[in-house]
Short mmCIF file of C-alpha atoms and ligand atoms in Angstrom, two decimals:
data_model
loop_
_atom_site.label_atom_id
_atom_site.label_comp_id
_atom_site.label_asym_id
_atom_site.label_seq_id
_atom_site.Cartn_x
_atom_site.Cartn_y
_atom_site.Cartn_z
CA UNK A 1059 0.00 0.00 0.00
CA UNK A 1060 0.96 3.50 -1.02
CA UNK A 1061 -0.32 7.24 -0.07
CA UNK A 1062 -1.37 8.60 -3.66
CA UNK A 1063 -2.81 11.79 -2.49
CA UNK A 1064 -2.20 14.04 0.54
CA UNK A 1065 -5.36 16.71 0.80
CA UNK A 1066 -5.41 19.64 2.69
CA UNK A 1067 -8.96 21.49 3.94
CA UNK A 1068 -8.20 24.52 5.71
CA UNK A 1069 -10.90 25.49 8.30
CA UNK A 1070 -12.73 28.46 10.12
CA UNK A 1071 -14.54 27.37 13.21
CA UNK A 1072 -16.62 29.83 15.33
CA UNK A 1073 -14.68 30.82 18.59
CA UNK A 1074 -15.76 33.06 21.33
CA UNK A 1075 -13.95 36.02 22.23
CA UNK A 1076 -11.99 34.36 24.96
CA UNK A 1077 -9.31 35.80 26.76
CA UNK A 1078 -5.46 35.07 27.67
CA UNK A 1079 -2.46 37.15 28.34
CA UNK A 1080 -1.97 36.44 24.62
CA UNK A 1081 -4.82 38.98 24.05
CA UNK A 1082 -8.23 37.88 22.63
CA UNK A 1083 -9.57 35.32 20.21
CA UNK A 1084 -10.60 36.33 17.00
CA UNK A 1085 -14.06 35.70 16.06
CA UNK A 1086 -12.78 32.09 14.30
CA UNK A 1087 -10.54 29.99 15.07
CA UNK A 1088 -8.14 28.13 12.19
CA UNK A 1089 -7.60 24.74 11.99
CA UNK A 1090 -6.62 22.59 9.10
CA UNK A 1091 -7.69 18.86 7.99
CA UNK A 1092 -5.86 16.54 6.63
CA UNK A 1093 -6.54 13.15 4.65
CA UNK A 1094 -4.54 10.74 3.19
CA UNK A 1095 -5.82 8.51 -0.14
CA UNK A 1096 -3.85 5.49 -0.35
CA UNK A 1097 -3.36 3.22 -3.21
CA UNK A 1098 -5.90 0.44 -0.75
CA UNK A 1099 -8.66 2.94 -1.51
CA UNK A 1100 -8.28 3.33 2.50
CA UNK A 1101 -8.76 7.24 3.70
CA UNK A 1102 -6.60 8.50 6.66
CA UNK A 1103 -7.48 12.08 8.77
CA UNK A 1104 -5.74 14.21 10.88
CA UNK A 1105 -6.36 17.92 12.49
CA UNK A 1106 -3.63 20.53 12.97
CA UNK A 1107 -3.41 24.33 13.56
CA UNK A 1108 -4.78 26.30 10.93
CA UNK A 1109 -4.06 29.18 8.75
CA UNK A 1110 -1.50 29.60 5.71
CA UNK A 1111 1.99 28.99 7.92
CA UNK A 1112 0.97 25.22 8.80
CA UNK A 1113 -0.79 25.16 5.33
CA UNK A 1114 1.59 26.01 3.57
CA UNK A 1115 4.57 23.90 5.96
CA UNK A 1116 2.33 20.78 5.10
CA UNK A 1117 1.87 21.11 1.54
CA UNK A 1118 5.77 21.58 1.68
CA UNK A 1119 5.94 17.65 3.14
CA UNK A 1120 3.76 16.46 -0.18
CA UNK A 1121 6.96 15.09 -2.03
CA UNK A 1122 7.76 13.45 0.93
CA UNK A 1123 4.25 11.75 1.83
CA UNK A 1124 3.27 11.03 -1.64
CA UNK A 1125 4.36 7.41 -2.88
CA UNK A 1126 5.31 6.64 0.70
CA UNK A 1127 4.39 3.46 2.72
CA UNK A 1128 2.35 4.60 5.11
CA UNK A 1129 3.97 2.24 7.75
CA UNK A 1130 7.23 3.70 7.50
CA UNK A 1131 6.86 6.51 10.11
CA UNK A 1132 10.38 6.53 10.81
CA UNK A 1133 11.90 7.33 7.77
CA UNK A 1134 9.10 10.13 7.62
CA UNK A 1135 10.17 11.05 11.15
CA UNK A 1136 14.00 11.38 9.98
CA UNK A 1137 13.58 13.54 6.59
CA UNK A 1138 11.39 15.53 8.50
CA UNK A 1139 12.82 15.76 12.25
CA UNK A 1140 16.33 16.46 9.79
CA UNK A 1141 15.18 19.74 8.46
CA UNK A 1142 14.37 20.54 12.21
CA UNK A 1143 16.91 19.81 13.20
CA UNK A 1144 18.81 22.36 11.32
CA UNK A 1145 15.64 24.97 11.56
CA UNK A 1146 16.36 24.81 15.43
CA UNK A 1147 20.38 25.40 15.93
CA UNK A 1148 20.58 28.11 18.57
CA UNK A 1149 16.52 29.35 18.60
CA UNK A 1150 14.00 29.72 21.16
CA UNK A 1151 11.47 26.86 20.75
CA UNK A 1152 9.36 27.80 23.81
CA UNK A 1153 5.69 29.46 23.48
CA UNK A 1154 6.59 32.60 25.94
CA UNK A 1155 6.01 34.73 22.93
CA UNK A 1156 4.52 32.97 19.94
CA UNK A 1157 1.19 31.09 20.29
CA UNK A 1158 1.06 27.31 19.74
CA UNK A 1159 1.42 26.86 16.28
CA UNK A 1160 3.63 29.73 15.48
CA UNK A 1161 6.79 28.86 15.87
CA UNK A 1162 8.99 28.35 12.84
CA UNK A 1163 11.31 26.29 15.24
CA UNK A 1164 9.05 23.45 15.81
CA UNK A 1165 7.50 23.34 12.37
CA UNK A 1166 8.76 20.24 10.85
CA UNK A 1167 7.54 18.71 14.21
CA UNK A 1168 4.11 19.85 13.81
CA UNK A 1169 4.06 18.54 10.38
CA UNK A 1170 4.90 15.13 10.85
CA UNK A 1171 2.84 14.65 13.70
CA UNK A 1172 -0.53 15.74 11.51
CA UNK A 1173 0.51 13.41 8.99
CA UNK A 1174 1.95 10.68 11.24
CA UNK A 1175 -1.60 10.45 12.71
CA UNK A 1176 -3.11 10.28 9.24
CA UNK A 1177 -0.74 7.11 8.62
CA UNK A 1178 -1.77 5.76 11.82
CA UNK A 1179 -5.28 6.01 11.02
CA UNK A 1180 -4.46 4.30 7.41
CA UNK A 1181 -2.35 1.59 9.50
CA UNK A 1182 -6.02 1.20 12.05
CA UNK A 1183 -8.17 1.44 9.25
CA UNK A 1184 -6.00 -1.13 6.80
CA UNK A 1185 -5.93 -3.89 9.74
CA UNK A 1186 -9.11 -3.22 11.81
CA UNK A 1187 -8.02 -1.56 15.01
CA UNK A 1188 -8.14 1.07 17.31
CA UNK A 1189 -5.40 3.92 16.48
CA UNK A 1190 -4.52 3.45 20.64
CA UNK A 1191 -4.45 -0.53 20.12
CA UNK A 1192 -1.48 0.04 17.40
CA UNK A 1193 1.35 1.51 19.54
CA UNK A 1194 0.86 -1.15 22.25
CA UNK A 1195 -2.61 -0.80 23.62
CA UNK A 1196 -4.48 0.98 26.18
CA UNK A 1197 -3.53 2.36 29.81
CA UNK A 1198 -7.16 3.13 29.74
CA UNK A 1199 -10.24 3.35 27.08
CA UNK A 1200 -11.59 6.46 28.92
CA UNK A 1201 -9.21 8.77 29.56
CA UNK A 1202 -10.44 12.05 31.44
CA UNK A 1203 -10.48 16.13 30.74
CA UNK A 1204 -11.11 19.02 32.90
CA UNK A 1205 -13.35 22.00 32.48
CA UNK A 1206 -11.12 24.80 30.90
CA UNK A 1207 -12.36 28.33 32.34
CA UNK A 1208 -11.96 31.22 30.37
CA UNK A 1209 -12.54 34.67 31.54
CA UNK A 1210 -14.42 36.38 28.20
CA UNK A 1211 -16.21 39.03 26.41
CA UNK A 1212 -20.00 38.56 25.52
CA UNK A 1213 -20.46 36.70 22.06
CA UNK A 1214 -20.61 33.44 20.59
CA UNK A 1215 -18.00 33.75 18.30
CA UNK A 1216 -18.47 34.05 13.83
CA UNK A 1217 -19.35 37.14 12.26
CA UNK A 1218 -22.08 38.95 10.38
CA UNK A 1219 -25.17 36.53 9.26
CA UNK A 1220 -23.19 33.88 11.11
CA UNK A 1221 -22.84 35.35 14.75
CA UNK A 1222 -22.91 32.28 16.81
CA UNK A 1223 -25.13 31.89 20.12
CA UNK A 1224 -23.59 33.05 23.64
CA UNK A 1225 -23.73 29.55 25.35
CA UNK A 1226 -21.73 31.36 28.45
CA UNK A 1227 -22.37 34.81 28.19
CA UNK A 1228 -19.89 37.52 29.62
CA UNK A 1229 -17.52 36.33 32.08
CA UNK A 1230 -15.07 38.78 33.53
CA UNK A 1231 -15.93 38.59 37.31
CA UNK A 1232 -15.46 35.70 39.79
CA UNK A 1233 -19.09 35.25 40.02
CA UNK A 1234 -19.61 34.84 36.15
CA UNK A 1235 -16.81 32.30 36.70
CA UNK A 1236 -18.45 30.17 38.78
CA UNK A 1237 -21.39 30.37 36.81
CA UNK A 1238 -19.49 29.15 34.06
CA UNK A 1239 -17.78 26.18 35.34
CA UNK A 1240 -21.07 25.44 36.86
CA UNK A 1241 -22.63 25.44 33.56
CA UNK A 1242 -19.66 23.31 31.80
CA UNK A 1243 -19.29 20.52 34.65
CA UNK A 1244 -23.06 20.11 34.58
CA UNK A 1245 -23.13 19.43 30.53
CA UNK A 1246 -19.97 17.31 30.42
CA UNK A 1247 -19.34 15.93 33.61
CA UNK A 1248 -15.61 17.23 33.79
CA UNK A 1249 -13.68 16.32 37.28
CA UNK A 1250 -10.71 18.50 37.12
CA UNK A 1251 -10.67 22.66 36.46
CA UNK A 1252 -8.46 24.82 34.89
CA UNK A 1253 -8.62 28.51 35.03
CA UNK A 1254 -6.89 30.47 32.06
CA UNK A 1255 -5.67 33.37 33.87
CA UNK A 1256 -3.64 36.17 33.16
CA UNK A 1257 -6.26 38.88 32.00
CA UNK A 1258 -7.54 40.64 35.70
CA UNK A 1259 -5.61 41.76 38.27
CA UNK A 1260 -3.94 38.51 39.99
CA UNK A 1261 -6.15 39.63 42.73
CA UNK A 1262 -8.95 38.93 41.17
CA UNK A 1263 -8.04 35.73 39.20
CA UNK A 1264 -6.68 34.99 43.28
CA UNK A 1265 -10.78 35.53 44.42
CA UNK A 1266 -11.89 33.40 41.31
CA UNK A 1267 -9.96 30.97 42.21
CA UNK A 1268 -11.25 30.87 45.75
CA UNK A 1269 -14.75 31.28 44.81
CA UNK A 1270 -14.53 27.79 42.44
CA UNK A 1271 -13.08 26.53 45.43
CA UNK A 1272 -16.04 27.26 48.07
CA UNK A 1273 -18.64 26.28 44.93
CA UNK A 1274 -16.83 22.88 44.34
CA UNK A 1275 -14.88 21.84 46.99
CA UNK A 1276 -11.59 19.89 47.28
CA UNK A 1277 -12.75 17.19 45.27
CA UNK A 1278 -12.86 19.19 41.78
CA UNK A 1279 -8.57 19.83 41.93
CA UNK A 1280 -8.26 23.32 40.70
CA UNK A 1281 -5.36 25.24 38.31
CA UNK A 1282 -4.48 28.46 37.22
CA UNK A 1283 -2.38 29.49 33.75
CA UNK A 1284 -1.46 33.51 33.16
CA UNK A 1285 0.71 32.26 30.16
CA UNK A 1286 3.89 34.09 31.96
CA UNK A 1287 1.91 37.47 32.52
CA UNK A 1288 3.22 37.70 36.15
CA UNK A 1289 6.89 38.51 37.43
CA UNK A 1290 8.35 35.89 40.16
CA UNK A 1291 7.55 38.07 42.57
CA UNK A 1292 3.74 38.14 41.71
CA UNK A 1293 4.01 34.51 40.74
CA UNK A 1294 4.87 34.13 44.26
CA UNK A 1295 2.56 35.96 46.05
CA UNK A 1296 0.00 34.20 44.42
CA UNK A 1297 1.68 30.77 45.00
CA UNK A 1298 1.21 31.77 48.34
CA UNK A 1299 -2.05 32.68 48.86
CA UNK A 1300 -3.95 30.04 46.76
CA UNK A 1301 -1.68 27.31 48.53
CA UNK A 1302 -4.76 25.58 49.66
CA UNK A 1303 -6.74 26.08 46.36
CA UNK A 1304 -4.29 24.78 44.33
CA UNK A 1305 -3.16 21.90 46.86
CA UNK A 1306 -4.62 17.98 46.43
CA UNK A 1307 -4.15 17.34 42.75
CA UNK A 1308 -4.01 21.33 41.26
CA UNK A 1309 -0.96 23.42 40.17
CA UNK A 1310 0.79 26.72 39.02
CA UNK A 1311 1.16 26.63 35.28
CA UNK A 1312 3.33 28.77 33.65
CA UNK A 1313 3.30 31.74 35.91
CA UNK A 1314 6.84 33.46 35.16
CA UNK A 1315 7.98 33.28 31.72
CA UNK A 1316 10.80 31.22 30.97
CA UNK A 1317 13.08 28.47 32.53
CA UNK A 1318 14.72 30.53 35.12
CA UNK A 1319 11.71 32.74 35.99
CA UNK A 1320 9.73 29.66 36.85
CA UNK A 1321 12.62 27.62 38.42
CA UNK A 1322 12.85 31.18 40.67
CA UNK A 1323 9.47 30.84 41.79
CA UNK A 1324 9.39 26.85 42.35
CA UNK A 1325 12.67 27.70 44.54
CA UNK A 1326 11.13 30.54 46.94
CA UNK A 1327 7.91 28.28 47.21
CA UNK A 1328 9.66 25.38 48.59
CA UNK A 1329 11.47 27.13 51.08
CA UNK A 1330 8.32 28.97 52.37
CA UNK A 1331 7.12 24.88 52.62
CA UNK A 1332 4.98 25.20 49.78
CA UNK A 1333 5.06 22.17 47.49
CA UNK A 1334 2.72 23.16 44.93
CA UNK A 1335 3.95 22.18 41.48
CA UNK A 1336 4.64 23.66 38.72
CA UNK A 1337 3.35 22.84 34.90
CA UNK A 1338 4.34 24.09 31.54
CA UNK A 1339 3.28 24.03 27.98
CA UNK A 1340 5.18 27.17 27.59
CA UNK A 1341 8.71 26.69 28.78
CA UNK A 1342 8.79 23.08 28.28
CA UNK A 1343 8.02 22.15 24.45
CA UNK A 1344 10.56 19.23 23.40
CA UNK A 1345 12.69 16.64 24.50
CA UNK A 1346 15.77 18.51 25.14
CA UNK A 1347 13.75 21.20 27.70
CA UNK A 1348 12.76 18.18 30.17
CA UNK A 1349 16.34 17.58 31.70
CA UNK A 1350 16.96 21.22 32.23
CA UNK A 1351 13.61 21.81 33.54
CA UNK A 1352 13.99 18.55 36.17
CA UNK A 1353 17.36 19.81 37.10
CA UNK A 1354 16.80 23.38 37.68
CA UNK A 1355 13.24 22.48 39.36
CA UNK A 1356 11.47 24.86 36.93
CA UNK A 1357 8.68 22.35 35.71
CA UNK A 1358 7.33 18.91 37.92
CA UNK A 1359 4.65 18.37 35.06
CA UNK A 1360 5.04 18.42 31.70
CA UNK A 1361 1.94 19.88 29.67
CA UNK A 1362 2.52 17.58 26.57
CA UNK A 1363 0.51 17.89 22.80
CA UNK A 1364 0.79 15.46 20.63
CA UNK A 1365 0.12 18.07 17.98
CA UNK A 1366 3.41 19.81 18.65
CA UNK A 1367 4.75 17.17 20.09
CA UNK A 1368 5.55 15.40 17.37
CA UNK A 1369 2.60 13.10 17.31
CA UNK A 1370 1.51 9.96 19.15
CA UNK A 1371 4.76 7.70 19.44
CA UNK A 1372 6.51 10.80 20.37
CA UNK A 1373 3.51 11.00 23.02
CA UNK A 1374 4.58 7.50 24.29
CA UNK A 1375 8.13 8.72 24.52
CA UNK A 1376 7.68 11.72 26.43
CA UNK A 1377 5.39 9.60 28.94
CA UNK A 1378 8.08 7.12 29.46
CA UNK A 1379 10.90 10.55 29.49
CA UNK A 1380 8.67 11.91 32.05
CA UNK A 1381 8.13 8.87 33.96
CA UNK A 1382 12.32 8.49 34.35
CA UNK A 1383 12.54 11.74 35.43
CA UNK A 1384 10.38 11.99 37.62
CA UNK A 1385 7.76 14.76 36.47
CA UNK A 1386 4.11 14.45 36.18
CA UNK A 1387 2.53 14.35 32.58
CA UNK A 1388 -0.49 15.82 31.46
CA UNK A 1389 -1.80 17.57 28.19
CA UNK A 1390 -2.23 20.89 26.76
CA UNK A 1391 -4.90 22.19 23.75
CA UNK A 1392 -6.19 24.63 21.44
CA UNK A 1393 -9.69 25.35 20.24
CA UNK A 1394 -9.92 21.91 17.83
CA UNK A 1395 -12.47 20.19 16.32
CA UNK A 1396 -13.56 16.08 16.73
CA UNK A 1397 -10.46 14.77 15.22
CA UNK A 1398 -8.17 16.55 17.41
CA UNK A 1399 -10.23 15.36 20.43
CA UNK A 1400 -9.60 11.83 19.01
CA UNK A 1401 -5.99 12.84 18.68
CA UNK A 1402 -5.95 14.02 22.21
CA UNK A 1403 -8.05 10.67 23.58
CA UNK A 1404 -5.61 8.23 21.72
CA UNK A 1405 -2.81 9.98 22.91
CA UNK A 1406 -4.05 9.84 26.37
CA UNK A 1407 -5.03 6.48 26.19
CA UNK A 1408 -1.51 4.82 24.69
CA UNK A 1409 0.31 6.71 27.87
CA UNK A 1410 1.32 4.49 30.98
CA UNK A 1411 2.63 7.91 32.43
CA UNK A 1412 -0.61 10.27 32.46
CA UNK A 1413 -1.03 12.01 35.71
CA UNK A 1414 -3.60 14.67 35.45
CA UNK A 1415 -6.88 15.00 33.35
CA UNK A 1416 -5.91 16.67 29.89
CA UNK A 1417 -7.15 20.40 28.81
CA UNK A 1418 -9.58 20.79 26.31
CA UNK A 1419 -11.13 23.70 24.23
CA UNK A 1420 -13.69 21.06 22.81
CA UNK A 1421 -17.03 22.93 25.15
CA UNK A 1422 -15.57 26.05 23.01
CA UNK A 1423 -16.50 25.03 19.48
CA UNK A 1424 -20.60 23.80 19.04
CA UNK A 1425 -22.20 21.42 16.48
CA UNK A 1426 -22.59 23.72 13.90
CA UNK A 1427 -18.85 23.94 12.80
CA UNK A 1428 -18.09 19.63 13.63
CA UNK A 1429 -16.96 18.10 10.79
CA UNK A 1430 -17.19 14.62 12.41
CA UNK A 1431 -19.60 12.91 10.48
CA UNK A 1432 -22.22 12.44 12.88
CA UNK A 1433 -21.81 15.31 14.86
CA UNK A 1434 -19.76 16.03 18.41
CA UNK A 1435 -17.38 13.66 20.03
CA UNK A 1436 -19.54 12.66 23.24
CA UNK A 1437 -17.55 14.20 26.69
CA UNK A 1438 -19.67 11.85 29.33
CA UNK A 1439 -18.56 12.07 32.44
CA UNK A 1440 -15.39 14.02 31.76
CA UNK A 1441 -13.94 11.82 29.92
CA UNK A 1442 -13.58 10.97 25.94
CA UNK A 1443 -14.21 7.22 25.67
CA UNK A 1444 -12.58 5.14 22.68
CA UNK A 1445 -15.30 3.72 20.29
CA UNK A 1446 -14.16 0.10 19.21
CA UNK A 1447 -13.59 1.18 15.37
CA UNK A 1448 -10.70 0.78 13.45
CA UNK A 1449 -7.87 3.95 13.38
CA UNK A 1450 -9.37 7.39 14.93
CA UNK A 1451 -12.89 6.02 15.06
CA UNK A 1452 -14.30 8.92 13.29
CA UNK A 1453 -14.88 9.97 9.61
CA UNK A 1454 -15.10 13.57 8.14
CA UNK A 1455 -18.43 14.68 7.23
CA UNK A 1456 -17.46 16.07 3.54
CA UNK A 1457 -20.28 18.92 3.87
CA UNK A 1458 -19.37 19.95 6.76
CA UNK A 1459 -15.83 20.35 5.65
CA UNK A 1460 -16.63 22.29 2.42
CA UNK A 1461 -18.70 25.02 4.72
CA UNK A 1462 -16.04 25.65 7.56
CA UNK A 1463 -13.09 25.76 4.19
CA UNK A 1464 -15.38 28.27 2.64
CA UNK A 1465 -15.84 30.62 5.71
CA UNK A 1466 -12.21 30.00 5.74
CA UNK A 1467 -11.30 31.27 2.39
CA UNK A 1468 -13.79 34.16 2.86
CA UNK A 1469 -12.06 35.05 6.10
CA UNK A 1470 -9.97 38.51 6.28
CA UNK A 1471 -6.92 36.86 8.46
CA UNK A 1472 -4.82 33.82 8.01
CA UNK A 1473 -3.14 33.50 11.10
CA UNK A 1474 -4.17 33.52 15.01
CA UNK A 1475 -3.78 37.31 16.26
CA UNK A 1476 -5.02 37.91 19.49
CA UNK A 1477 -3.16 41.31 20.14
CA UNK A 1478 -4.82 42.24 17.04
CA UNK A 1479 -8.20 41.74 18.07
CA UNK A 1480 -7.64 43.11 21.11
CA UNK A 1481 -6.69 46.69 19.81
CA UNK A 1482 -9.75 46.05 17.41
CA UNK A 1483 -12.42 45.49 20.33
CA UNK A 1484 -10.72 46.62 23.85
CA UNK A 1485 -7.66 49.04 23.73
CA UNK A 1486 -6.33 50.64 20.41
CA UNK A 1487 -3.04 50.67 21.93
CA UNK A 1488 -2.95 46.75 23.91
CA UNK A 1489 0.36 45.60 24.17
CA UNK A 1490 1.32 41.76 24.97
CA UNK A 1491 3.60 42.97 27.85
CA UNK A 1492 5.65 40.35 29.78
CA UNK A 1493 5.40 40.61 33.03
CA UNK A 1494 2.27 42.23 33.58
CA UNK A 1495 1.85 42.28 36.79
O1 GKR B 491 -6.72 29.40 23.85
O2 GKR B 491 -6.06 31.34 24.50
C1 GKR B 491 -5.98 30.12 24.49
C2 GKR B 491 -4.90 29.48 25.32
O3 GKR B 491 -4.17 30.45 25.99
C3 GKR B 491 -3.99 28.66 24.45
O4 GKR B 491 -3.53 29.37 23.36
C4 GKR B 491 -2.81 28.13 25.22
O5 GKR B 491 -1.91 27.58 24.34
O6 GKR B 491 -4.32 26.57 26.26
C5 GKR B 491 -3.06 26.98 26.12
C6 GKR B 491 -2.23 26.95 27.37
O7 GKR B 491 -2.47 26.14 28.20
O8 GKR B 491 -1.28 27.73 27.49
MG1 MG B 492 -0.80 26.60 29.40
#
């Protein structure tokens, strides 16, 4: 069996205007889909980021996908991982100030993992099994999310004639806050919370925090993520005074941008006796960060995606990395459709070494945009469970496809901009300043 044809669908999914320290989202979100026709008459998919950088990046891999077996992931791996390889000599490949996605550094990576998962889901589809059941099987068929809070604007995301619904509402208070993770635990069951932070004043993301605590109690663990906004000394203070909030399962993520700034913090925590850990999707975002990050103390859990990554096997590595060294292992996301939750479920599922419920943007994006044929991946009881079909377990739905690629090509921007939007809708003159606060 060869790959004859590698197609590319760019996509424009409605997104709220959530915010971050990154700014705000726009009023879609890009993603891109990917399929694979092999010579079998067998179909692979994948989902990656979207707009024309990891368009363009992937159509740059078509001499090397087309004609290949699609078992030989390896060799794909090493003509790919090879051009990173020299992309990377002496850059910054952390996400302290590009979003996920952007960074030229870790493009080959991102490419081979959106087409290693189409192979995968060739490889499933070709001998009848799961995508988890190829790489060795399951640690478990179920594996869990947590409600992902974001402070927001009022809106429903899309533009024009296709202004989506407010599910949430406004949500720029600790009250509102509640009320959302209320809402979102109630429709999917979630068990774990994280709070995107990094948009009020600490204080108040500190009272949120507290609030979620009284509504749920210790059994829902809590976190917090400012995406670096605050210095050490702010990331302290608040380390400080949510040390029961975040204790019994929670933790800090990214509070101080980069390696130092968060090995500072984990430092002057300990040695006020507070043992709350640290997580990172920001500092941490390939192999060769995890040893300096366990040495210096500046990460105990690794925020891992298989989309940048470097796809599932590299998934299974980086559990088994993590495992040696002794940090905790959990998983980071972007707004994505149904085939990145499938991404995000395999992954989850293949990984001995999982220690927290994964993020999720899924309760972000609504039916109308799913190009899952069928509709939504079902979230029941927090967790994603693995249908017994062969590769992913899900199909595109080709109409679906051709209306979220047309609002794409209709779309003014090509790239994720949240400073941009936020000069457009809240300050002319916003700034992504690092430290904030
Ligand atoms: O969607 O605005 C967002 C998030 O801030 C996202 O871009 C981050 O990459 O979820 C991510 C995180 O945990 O840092
Ligand atoms: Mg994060």
């Amino acid at each position: 069996m060869k790959i004859k044809e590698l197609r590319l669908h760019p996509a424009a999914i409605a997104d709220g205007p959530l915010r971050s320290s990154y700014g705000r989202h726009a009023p879609y979100a890009l993603r891109t889909l990917v399929e694979l026709k092999t010579t079998d008459g067998i179909t692979g998919i994948s989902e990656t980021y979207g707009g024309d950088g990891p368009l363009a990046a992937l159509e740059a891999a078509r001499p090397l996908v087309e004609g290949r077996d699609p078992f030989q992931l390896t060799p794909l791996w090493m003509d790919l991982a090879q051009r990173a390889e020299q992309d990377r000599k002496g850059g910054d490949r952390s996400q302290t100030y590009l979003v996920p996605g952007e960074n030229p550094l870790d493009v080959h990576t991102r490419t081979y993992a959106a087409l290693e998962v189409a192979c995968l889901d060739v490889i499933g589809k070709a001998v009848g099994k799961p995508l988890c059941d190829l790489v060795g099987g399951r640690a478990r068929s179920s594996p869990p999310f947590s409600a992902y809070l974001f402070y927001k604007h009022g809106g429903g995301g899309g533009m024009g004639d296709d202004a989506r619904e407010d599910e949430y509402g406004e949500c720029l208070t600790p009250e509102s806050m509640v009320a959302q993770c209320k809402q979102m635990v109630a429709k999917y069951g979630f068990k774990e919370i994280k709070l995107k932070g990094g948009v009020l004043d600490p204080d108040q993301e500190i009272e949120t925090l507290r609030q979620l605590r009284a509504a749920f109690g210790p059994a829902y663990p809590l976190r917090i993520d400012p995406n670096c906004a605050w210095s050490v000394e702010t990331s302290v203070r608040v380390g400080r005074k949510l040390k029961d909030e975040l204790s019994g399962g929670g933790y800090l993520e990214d509070p101080a941008a980069g390696m130092d700034g968060m090995a500072e913090v984990r430092q002057r925590l300990l040695a006020e006796g507070n043992e709350t850990p640290l997580a990172s999707n920001v500092a941490t975002t390939a192999f060769e960060h995890l040893p300096v990050a366990q040495r210096t103390g500046a990460v105990q859990i690794v925020l891992s995606d298989p989309h940048y990554w470097g796809g599932i096997r590299n998934q299974q590595h980086l559990s088994k990395f993590a495992e040696v060294l002794g940090l905790g292992l959990s998983m980071h996301s972007n707004n994505h459709l149904g085939v990145s939750m499938m991404i995000m479920a395999h992954a989850s599922a293949c990984c001995p070494h999982l220690t927290f419920a994964c993020d999720t943007h899924y309760p972000w994006q609504t039916e109308v945009d799913e190009v899952v044929l069928g509709g939504r991946v079902p979230i029941v009881d927090g967790c994603v469970h693995i249908p017994d079909k062969p590769g992913l377990g899900v199909e595109l739905d080709y109409d679906q496809l051709a209306r979220v690629s047309e609002r794409y090509r209709k779309l003014p921007y090509r790239k994720r901009d949240d400073e941009a939007e936020m000069r457009k809708h809240v300050d002319p003159n916003w700034k992504r300043i690092l430290p904030r606060w």
